[in-house]
Short mmCIF file of C-alpha atoms in Angstrom, two decimals:
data_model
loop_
_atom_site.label_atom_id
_atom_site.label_comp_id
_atom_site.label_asym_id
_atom_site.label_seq_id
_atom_site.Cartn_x
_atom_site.Cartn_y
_atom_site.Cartn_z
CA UNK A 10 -32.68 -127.58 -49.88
CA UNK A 11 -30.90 -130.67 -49.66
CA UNK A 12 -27.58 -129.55 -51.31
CA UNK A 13 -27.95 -126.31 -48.85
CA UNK A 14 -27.89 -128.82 -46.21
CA UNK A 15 -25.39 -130.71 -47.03
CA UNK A 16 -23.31 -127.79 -47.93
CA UNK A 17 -23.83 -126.74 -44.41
CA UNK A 18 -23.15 -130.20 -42.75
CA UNK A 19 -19.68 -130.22 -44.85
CA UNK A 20 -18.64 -126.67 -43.36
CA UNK A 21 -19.98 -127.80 -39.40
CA UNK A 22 -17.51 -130.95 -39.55
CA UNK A 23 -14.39 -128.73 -40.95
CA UNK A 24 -14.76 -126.43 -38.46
CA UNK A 25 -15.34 -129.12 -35.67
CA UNK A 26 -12.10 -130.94 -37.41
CA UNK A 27 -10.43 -127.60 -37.45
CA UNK A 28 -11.30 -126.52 -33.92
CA UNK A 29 -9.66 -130.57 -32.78
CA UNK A 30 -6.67 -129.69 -34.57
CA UNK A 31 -6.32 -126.20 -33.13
CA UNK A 32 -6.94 -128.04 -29.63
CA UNK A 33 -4.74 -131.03 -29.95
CA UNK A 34 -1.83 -128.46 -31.25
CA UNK A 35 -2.68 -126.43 -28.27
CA UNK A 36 -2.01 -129.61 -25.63
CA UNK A 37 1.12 -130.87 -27.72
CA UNK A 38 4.41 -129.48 -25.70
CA UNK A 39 7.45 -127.52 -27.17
CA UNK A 40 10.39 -129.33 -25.32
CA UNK A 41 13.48 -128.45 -25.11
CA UNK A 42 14.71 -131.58 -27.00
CA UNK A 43 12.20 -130.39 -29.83
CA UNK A 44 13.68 -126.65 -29.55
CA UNK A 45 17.16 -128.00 -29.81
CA UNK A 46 16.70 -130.26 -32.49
CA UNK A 47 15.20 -127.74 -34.87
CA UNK A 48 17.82 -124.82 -34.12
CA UNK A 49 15.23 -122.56 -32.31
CA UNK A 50 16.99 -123.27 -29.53
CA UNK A 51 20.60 -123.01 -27.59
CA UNK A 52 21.64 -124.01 -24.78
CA UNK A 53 24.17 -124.58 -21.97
CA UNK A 54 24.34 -126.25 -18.71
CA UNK A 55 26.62 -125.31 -15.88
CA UNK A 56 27.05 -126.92 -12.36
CA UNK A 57 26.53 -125.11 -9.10
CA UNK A 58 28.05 -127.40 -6.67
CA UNK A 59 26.93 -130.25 -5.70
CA UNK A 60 23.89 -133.00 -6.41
CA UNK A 61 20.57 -132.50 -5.43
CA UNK A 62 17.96 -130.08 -5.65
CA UNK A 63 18.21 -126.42 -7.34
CA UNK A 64 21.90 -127.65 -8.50
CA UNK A 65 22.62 -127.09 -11.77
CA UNK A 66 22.39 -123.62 -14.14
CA UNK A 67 20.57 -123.45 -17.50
CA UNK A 68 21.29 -121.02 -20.16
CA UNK A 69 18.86 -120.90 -22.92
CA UNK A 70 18.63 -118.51 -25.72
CA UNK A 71 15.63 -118.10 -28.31
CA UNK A 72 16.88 -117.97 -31.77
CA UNK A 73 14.03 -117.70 -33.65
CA UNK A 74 11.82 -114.88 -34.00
CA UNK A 75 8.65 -116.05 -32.04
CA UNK A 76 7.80 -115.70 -28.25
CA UNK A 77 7.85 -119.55 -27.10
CA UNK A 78 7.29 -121.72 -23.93
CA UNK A 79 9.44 -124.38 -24.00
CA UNK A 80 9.51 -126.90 -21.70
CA UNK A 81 12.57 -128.10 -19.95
CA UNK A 82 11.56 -132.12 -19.71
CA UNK A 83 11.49 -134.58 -16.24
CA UNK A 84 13.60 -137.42 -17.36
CA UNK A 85 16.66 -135.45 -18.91
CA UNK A 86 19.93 -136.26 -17.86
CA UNK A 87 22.52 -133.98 -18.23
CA UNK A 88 26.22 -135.41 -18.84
CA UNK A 89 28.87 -134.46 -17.43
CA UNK A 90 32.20 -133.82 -19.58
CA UNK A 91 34.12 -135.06 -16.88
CA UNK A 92 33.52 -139.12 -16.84
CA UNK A 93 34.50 -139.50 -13.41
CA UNK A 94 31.67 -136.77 -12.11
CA UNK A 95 28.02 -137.55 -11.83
CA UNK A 96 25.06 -136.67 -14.51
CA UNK A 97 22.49 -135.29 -13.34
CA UNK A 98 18.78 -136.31 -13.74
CA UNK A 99 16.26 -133.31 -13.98
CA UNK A 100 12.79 -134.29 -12.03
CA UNK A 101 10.74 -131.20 -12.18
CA UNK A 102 9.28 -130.50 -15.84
CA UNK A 103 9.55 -126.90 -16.50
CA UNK A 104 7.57 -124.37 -18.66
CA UNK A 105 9.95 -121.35 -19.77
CA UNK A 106 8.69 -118.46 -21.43
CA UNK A 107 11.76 -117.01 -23.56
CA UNK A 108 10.71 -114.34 -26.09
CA UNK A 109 12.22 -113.85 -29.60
CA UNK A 110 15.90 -113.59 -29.16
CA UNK A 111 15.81 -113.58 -25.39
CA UNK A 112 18.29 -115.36 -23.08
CA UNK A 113 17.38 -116.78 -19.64
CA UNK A 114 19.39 -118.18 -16.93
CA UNK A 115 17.04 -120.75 -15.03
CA UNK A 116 17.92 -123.09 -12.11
CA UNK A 117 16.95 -126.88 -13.03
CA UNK A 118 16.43 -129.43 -9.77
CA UNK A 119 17.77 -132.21 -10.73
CA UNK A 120 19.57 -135.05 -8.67
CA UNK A 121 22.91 -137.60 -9.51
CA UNK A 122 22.44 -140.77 -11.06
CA UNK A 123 25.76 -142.31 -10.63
CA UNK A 124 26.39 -142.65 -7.34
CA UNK A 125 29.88 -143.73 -7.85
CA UNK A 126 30.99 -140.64 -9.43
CA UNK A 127 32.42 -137.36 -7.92
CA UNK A 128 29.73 -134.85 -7.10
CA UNK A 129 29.69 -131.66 -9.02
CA UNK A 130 32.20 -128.59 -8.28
CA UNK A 131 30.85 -125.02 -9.06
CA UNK A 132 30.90 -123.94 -12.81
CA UNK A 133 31.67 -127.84 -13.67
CA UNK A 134 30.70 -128.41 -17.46
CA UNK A 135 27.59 -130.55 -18.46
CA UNK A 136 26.56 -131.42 -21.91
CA UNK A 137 22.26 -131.48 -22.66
CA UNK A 138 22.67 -134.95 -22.91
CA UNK A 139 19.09 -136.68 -23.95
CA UNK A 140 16.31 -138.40 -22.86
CA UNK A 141 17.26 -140.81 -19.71
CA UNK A 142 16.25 -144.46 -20.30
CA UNK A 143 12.37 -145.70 -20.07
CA UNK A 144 12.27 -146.73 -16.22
CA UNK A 145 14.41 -143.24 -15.20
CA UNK A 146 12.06 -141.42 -16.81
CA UNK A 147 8.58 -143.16 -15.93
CA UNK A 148 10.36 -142.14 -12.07
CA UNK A 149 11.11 -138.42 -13.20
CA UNK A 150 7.85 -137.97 -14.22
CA UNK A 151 6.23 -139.56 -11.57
CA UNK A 152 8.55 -137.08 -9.01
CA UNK A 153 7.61 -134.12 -10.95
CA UNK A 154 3.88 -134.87 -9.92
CA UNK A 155 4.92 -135.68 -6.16
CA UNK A 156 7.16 -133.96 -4.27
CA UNK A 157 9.20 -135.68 -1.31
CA UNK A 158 11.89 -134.24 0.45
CA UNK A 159 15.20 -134.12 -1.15
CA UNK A 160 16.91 -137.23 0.45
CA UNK A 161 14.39 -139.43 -0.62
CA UNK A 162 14.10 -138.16 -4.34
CA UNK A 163 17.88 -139.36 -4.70
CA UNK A 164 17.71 -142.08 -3.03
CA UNK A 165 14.52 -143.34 -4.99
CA UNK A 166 16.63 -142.44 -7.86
CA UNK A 167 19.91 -144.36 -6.98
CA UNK A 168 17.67 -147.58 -6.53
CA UNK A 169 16.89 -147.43 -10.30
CA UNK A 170 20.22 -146.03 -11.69
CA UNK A 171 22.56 -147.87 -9.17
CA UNK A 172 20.37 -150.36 -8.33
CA UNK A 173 19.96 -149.23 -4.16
CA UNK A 174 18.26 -151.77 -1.75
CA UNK A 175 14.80 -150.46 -2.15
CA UNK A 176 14.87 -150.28 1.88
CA UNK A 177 17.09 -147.05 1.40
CA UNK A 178 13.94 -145.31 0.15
CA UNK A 179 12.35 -145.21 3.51
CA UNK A 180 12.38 -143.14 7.16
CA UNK A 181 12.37 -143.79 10.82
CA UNK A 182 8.97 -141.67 10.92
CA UNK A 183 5.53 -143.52 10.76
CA UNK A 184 3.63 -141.27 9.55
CA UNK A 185 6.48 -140.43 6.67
CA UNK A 186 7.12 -144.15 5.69
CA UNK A 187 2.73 -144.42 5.05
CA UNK A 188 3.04 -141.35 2.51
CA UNK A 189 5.78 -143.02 0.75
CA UNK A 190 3.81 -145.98 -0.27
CA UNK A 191 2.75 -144.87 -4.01
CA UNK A 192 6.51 -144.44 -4.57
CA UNK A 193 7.37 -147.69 -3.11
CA UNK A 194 4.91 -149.15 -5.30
CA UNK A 195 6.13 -147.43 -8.47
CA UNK A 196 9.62 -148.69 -7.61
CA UNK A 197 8.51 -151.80 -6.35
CA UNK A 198 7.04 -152.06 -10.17
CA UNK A 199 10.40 -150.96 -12.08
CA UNK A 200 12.31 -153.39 -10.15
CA UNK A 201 10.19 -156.11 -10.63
CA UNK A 202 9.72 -156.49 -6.89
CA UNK A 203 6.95 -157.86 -4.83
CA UNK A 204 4.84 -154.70 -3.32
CA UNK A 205 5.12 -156.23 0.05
CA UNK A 206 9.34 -156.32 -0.25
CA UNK A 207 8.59 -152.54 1.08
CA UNK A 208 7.35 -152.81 4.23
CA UNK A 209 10.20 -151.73 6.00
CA UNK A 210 13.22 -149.08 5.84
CA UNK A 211 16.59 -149.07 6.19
CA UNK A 212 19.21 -146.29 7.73
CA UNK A 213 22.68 -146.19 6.73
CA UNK A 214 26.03 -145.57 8.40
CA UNK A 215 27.76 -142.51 6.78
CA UNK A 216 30.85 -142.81 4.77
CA UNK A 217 33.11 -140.00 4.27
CA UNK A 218 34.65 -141.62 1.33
CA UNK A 219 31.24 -142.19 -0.16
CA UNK A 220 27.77 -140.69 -0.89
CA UNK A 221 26.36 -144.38 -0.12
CA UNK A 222 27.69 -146.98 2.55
CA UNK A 223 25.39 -149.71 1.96
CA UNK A 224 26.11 -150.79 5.18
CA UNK A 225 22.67 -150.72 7.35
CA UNK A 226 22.71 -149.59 11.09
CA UNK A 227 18.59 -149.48 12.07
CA UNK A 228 15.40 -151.28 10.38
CA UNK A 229 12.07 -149.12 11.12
CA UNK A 230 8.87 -151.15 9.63
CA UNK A 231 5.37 -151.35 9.93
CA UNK A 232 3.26 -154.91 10.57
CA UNK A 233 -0.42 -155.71 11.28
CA UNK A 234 -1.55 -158.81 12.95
CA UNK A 235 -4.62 -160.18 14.54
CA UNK A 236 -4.63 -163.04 17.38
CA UNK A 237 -8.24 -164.66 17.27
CA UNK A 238 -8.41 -165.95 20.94
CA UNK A 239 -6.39 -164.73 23.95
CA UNK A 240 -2.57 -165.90 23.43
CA UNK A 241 1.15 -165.14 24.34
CA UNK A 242 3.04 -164.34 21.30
CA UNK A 243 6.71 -163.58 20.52
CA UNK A 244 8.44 -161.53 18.00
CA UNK A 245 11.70 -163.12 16.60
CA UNK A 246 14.24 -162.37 13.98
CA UNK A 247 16.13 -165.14 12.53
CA UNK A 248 18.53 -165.45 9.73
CA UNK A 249 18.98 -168.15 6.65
CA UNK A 250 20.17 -170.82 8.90
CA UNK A 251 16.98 -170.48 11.10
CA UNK A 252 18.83 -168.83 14.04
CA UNK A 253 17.05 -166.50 16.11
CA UNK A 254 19.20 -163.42 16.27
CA UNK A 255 16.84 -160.90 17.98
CA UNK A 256 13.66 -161.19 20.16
CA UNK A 257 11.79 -157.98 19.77
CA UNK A 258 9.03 -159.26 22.46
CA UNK A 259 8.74 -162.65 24.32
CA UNK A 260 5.82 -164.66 25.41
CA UNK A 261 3.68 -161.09 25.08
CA UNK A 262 0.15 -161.61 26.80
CA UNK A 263 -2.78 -160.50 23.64
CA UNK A 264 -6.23 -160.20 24.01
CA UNK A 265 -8.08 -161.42 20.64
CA UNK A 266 -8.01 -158.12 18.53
CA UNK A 267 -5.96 -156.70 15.28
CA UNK A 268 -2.64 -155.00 16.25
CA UNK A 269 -0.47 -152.63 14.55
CA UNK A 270 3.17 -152.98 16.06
CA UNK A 271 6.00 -150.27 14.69
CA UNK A 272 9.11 -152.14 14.24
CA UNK A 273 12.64 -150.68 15.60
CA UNK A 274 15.41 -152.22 15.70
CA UNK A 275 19.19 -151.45 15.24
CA UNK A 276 20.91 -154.20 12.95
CA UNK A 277 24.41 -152.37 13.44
CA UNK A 278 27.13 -155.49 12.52
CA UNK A 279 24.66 -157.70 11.27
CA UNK A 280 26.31 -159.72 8.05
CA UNK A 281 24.43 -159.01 5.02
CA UNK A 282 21.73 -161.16 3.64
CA UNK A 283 18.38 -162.53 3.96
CA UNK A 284 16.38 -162.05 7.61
CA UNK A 285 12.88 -163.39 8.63
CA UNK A 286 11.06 -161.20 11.27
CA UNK A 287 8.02 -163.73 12.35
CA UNK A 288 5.15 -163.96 14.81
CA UNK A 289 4.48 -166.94 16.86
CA UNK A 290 1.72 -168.11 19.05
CA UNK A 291 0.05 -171.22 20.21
CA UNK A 292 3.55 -173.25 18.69
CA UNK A 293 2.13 -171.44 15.57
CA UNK A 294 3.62 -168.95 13.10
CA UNK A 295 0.96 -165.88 12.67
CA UNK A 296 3.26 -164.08 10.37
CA UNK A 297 6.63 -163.72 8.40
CA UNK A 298 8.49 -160.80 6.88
CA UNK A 299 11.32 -160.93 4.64
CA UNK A 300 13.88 -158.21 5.08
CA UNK A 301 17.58 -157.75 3.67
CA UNK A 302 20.80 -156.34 4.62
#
């Protein structure tokens, strides 16, 4: 009775041990890198013009004789052959079904990560390149999961691959700049930034010579305050040196309550560098913001 027993404890556990293995080889995911690597795979990459979004062409043939979803991996950056145009960084993973010897032509969104470089022409070469590095990935991935409009997906990209004032990530829309937050945290954490370094966003004068000015024209931001007792309070920017170089409001009456004030300003031909927006009242300061140009 006993050895009956344990004969059929023994058989329970390798099926439960089979039935994990089954299930953890079920979860694992065929990339392409994998597909590549062990000759299942080919592939070629082709511009379609230009740098963002649906912009580059994927050929991918099946070489082997089983039906396969591969998955085309966030966090892949595609070379270009040319040095002086831009790779590309995919941000969408993709699950492709190719069947034995099938080809496919997919589009890939993916967005520049050299924001010095030429953008793309039509039919301009790319080589599968590999894996991007840990921090361009970790954002790939977390973009894959979150979508945001196209302008700030490469511009949340160009702060970690060209180093971009993590102001550039931002918009003149309240209700925008609050649904950004979990990226500005993210890149906030690759950058090694203080969370609060977000709270405000920067627009840029366009540059017909360049994708990226870097040279800011408007400041939109978002600050909370509360004034205890009934006081005037003013709203000053000042620079460095301590000089005041804009008053957004002077000597405002406030009844004691919690405010939330939207900051706009335009800081068109202000010289770069560091800028404190504060709140005074009672010859006391309430609250200070750092900001930079």
């Amino acid at each position: 009775m006993k050895k009956h027993l344990l004969f059929i404890s023994l058989i329970s556990i390798i099926v439960f041990t089979g039935f994990i293995t089954v299930k953890s080889a079920k979860e694992k995911k065929f990339t392409l890198g994998k597909g590549l690597k062990s000759g299942m795979f080919k592939a070629t990459v082709k511009g379609k013009g230009g740098h963002t979004g649906d912009c580059i062409l994927m050929n991918i043939v099946n070489m082997s004789s089983l039906d396969t979803t591969i998955y085309i991996e966030a966090g892949r950056r595609l070379n270009s052959v040319d040095s002086t145009v831009q790779d590309i960084l995919i941000v969408k993973e993709l699950p492709l079904l190719v069947k034995a010897g099938e080809e496919k032509e997919i589009n890939i969104y993916g967005f520049c990560c050299q924001a010095t470089n030429h953008s793309p022409s039509k039919d301009e070469n790319f080589e599968i390149g590999q894996m991007a590095d840990s921090n361009l990935i970790k954002l790939a991935e977390f973009l894959s999961k979150n979508p945001y409009e196209e302008s700030i997906v490469q511009n949340a990209i160009w702060v970690v691959s060209d180093n971009h004032p993590l102001a550039s990530v931002g918009s003149s829309d309240a209700v925008k700049r609050k649904e950004l937050r979990k990226l500005h945290t993210l890149l906030a954490t690759i950058k090694h930034l203080p969370v609060d370094f977000s709270w405000y966003s920067l627009t840029y004068k366009t540059d017909t010579a360049r994708l990226f000015s870097g040279v800011a024209d408007s400041l939109y931001g978002d600050i909370d305050y509360s004034l205890w007792k009934g006081s005037s309070a003013s709203l000053i920017v000042s620079d460095e040196r301590g000089h005041v170089v804009h008053r957004i409001f002077v000597d405002k009456f406030h009844n004691p309550n919690t405010y939330s004030y939207e900051v706009k300003m335009s800081v068109d031909g202000w010289p770069k560098g560091k800028y404190y927006l504060r709140l005074v009242a009672d010859n006391q300061k309430k609250l200070e913001k750092e900001f930079e140009l």
